[in-house]
mmCIF file of C-alpha atoms in Angstrom:
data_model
loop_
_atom_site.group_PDB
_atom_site.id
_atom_site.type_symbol
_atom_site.label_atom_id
_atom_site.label_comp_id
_atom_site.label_asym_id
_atom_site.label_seq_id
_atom_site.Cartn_x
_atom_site.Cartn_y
_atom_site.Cartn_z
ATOM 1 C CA UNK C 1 111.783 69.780 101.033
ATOM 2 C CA UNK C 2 112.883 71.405 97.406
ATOM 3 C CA UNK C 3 116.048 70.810 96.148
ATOM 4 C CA UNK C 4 117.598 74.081 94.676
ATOM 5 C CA UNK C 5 120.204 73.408 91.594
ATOM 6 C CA UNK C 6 123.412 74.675 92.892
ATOM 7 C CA UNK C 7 126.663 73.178 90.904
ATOM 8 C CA UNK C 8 129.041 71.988 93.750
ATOM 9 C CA UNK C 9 131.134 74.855 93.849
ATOM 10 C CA UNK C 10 128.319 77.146 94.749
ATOM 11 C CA UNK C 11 127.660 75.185 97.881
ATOM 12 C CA UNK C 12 130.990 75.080 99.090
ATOM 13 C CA UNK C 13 131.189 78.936 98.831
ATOM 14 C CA UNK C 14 128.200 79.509 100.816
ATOM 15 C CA UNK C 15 129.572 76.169 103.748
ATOM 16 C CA UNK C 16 132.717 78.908 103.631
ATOM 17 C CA UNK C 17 130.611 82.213 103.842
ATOM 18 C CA UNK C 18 127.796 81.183 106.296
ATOM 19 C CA UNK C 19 130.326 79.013 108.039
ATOM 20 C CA UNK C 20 127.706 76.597 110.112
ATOM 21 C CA UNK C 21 127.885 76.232 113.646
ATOM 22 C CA UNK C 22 125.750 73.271 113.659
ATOM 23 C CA UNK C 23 126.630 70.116 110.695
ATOM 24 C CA UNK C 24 125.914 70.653 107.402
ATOM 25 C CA UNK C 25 122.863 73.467 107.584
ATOM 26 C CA UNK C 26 121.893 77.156 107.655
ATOM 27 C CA UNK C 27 118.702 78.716 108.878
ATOM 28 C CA UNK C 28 117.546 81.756 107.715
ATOM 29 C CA UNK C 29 113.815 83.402 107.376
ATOM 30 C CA UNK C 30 112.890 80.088 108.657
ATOM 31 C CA UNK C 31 114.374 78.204 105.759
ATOM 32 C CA UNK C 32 116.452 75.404 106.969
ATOM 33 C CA UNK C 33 119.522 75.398 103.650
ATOM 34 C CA UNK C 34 121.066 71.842 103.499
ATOM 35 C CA UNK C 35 124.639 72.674 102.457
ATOM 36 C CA UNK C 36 125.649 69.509 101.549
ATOM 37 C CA UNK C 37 122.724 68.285 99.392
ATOM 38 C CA UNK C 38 121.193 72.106 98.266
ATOM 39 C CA UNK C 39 118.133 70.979 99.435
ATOM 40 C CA UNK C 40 115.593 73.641 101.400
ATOM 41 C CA UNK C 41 112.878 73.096 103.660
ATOM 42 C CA UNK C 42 110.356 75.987 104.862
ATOM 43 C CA UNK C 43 109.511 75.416 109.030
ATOM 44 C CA UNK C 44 106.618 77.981 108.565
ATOM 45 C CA UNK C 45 104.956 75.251 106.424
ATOM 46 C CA UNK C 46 102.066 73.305 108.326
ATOM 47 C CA UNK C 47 102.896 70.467 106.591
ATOM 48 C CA UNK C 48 105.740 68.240 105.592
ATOM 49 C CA UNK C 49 105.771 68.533 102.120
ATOM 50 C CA UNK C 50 106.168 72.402 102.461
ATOM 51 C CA UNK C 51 104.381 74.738 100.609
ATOM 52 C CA UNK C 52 107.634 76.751 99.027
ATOM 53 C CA UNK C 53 106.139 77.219 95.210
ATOM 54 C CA UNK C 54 107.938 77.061 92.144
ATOM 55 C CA UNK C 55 108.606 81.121 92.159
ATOM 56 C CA UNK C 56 110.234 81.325 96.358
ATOM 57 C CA UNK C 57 112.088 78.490 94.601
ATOM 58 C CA UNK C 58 113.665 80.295 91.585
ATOM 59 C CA UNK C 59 114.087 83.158 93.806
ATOM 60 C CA UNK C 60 115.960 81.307 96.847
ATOM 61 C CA UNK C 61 118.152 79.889 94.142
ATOM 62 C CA UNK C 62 119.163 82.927 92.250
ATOM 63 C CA UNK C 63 119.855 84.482 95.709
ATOM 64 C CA UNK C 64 122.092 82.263 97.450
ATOM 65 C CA UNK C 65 123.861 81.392 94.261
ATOM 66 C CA UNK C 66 124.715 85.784 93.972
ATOM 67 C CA UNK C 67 124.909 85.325 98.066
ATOM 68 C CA UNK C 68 128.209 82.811 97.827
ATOM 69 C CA UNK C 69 130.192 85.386 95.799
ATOM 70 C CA UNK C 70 129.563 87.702 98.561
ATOM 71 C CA UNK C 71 132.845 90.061 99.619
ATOM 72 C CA UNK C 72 131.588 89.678 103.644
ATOM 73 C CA UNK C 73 132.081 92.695 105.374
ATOM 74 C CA UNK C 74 131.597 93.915 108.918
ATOM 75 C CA UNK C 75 128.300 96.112 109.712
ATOM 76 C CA UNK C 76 129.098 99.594 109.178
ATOM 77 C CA UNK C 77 126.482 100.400 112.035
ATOM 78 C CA UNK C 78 125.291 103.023 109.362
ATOM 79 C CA UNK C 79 121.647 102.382 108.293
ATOM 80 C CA UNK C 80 120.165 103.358 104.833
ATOM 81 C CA UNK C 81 117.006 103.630 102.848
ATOM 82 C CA UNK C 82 116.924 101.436 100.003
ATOM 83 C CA UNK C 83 117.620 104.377 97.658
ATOM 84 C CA UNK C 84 120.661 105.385 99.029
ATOM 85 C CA UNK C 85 122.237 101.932 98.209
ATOM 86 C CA UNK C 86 124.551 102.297 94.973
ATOM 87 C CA UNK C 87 121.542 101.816 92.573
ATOM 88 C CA UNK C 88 118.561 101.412 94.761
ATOM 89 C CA UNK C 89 116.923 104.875 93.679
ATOM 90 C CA UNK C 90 116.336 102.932 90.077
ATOM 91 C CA UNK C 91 114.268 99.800 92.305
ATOM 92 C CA UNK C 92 112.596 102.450 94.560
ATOM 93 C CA UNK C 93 109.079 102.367 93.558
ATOM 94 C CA UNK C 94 108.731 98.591 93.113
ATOM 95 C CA UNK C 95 110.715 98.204 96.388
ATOM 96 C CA UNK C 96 107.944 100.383 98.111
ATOM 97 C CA UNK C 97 105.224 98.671 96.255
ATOM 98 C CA UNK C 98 106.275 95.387 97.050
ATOM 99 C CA UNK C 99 108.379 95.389 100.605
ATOM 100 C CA UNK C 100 107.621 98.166 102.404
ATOM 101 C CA UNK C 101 103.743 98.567 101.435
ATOM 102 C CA UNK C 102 102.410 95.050 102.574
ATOM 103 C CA UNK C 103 103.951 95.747 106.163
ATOM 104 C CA UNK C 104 101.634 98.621 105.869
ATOM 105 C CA UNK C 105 99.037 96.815 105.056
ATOM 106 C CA UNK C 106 99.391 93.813 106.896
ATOM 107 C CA UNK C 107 100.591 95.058 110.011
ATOM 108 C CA UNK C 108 99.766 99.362 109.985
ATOM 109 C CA UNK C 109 96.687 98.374 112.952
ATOM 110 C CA UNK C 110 98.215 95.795 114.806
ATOM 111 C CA UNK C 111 101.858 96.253 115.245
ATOM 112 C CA UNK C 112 102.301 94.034 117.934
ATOM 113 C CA UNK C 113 101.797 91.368 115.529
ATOM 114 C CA UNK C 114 105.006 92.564 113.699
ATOM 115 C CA UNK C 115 107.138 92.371 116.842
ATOM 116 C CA UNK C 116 105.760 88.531 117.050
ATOM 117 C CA UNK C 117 106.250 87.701 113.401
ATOM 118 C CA UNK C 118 109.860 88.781 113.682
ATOM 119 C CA UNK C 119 110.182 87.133 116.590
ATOM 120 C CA UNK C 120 109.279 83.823 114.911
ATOM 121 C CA UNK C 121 112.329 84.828 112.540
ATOM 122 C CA UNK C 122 114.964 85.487 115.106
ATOM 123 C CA UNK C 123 114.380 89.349 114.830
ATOM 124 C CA UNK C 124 115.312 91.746 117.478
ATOM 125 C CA UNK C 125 112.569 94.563 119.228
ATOM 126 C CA UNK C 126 114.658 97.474 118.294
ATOM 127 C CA UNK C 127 113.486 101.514 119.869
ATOM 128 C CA UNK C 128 113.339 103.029 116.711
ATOM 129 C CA UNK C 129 109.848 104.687 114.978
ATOM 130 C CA UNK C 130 106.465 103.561 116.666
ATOM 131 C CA UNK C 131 107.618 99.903 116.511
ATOM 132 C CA UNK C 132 110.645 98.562 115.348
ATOM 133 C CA UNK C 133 112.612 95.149 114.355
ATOM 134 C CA UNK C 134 116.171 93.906 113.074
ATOM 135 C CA UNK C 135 115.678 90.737 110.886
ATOM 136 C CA UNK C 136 118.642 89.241 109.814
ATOM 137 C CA UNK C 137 117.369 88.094 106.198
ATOM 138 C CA UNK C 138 121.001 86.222 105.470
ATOM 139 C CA UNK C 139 124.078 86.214 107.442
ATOM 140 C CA UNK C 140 125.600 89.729 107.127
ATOM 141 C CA UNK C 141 122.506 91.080 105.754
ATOM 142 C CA UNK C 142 120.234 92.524 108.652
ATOM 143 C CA UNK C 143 116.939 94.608 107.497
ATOM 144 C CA UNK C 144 115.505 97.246 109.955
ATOM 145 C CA UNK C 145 111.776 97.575 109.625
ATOM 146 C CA UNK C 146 110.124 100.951 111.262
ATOM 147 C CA UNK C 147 106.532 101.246 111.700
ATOM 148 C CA UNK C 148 104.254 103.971 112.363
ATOM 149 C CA UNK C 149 100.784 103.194 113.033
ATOM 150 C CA UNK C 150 97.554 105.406 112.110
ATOM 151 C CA UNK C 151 96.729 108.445 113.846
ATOM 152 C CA UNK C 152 97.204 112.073 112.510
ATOM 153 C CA UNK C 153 98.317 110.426 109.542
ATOM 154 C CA UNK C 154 98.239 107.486 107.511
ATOM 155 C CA UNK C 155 99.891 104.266 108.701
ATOM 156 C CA UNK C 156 103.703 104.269 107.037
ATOM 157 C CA UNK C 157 106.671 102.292 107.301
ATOM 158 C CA UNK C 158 110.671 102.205 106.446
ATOM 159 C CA UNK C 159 113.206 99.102 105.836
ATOM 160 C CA UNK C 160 117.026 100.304 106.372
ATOM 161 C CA UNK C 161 119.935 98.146 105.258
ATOM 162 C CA UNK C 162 123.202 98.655 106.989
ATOM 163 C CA UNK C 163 125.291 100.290 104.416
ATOM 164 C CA UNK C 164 127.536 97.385 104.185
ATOM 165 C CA UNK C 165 124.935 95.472 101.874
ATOM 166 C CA UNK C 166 126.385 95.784 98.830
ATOM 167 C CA UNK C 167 128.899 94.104 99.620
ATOM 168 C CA UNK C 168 126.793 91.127 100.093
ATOM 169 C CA UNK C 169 124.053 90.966 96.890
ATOM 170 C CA UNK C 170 123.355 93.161 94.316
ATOM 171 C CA UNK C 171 120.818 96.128 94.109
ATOM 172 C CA UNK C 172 118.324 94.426 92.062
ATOM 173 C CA UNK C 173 119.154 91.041 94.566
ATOM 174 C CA UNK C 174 118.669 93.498 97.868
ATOM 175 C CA UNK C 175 115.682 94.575 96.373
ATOM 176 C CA UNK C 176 114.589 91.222 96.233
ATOM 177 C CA UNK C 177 116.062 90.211 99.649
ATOM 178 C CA UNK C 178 113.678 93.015 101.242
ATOM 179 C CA UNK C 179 110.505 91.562 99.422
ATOM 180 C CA UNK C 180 110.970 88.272 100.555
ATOM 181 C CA UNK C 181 111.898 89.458 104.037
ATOM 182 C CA UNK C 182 108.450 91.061 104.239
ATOM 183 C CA UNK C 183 106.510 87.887 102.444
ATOM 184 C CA UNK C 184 108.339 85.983 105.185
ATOM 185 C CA UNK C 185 107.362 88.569 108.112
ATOM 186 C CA UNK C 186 103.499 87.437 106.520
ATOM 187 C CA UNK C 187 103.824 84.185 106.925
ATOM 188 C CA UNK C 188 105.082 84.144 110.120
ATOM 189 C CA UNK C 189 101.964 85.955 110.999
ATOM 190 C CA UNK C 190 99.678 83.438 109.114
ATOM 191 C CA UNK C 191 101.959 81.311 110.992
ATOM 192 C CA UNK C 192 101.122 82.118 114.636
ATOM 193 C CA UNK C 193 97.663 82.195 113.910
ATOM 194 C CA UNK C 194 97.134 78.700 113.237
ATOM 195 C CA UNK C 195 98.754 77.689 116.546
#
């Protein structure tokens, strides 16, 4: 368990946002947020001390603390590419490079193993592309991840926000929300493997 330093305030506006149906916590990615103490504790982790470094920590942190000033919004329905969020065109490269790529990579030959991974995360089998999954990466914040595998062509893939997104983080934070999403989607995978 980590504890992330958020003043007071900041946890209240996230109990308000997220609005818990079960006492005092929130899961998400399969991060378990304490919203009473601000402490975070990473159920992919084969251990109890947790293996979330000093980075996921400062980046978990930054996000939920933009996250509680959120303007919620209901989905739009209306997915997007990442550039075609107010902004995103500016992130587009290093959003490739660093969300969309690894699925590629990791997952490109066996994309089975991205329906399971997602699964682990509460995602949903969607029909869209080759293979397809909705992961809810924070509440109000659902990420659609297309694959298409190798076979005339390269392996490729696509992550599409609803449009509503900005009203939730930042570019530069949804950016980041899709990179983690991915490094989670990973783990999960490095997850089920050791079962």
């Amino acid at each position: 368990m980590i504890k992330l330093n958020f003043q007071t305030q900041t946890l209240q506006k996230l109990r308000h946002l997220i609005n818990p149906q079960k006492g005092n916590s929130y899961d998400f990615l399969e991060y378990t947020l304490n919203l009473e103490t601000g402490t975070v504790s990473d159920k992919l982790s084969n251990n109890s001390v947790g293996n979330i470094n000093e980075r996921r920590t400062q980046i978990l942190a930054v996000l939920l603390s933009h996250y509680s000033l959120a303007n919620p919004t209901p989905p739009s329905g209306k997915l997007v590419k990442f550039k075609d969020i107010p902004g995103g065109y500016t992130y587009e490269g290093a959003f490739n490079q660093r969300a969309i790529q690894p699925i590629v990579e990791i997952f490109g030959e066996k994309p089975e193993e991205l329906l399971e991974a997602a699964k682990l995360l509460d995602g949903l089998r969607l029909n869209l592309g080759e293979i397809s999954v909705k992961v809810t990466a924070l509440k109000g914040i659902p990420l659609t991840y297309i694959l298409w595998t190798a076979d005339e062509f390269p392996a490729s893939a696509s992550i599409l926000y609803d449009e509503s997104a900005s009203n939730y983080l930042p570019t530069e934070d949804l950016a980041v929300l899709g990179e983690l999403t991915t490094s989670r989607l990973i783990e999960a995978k490095q997850f089920l493997r050791t079962k």
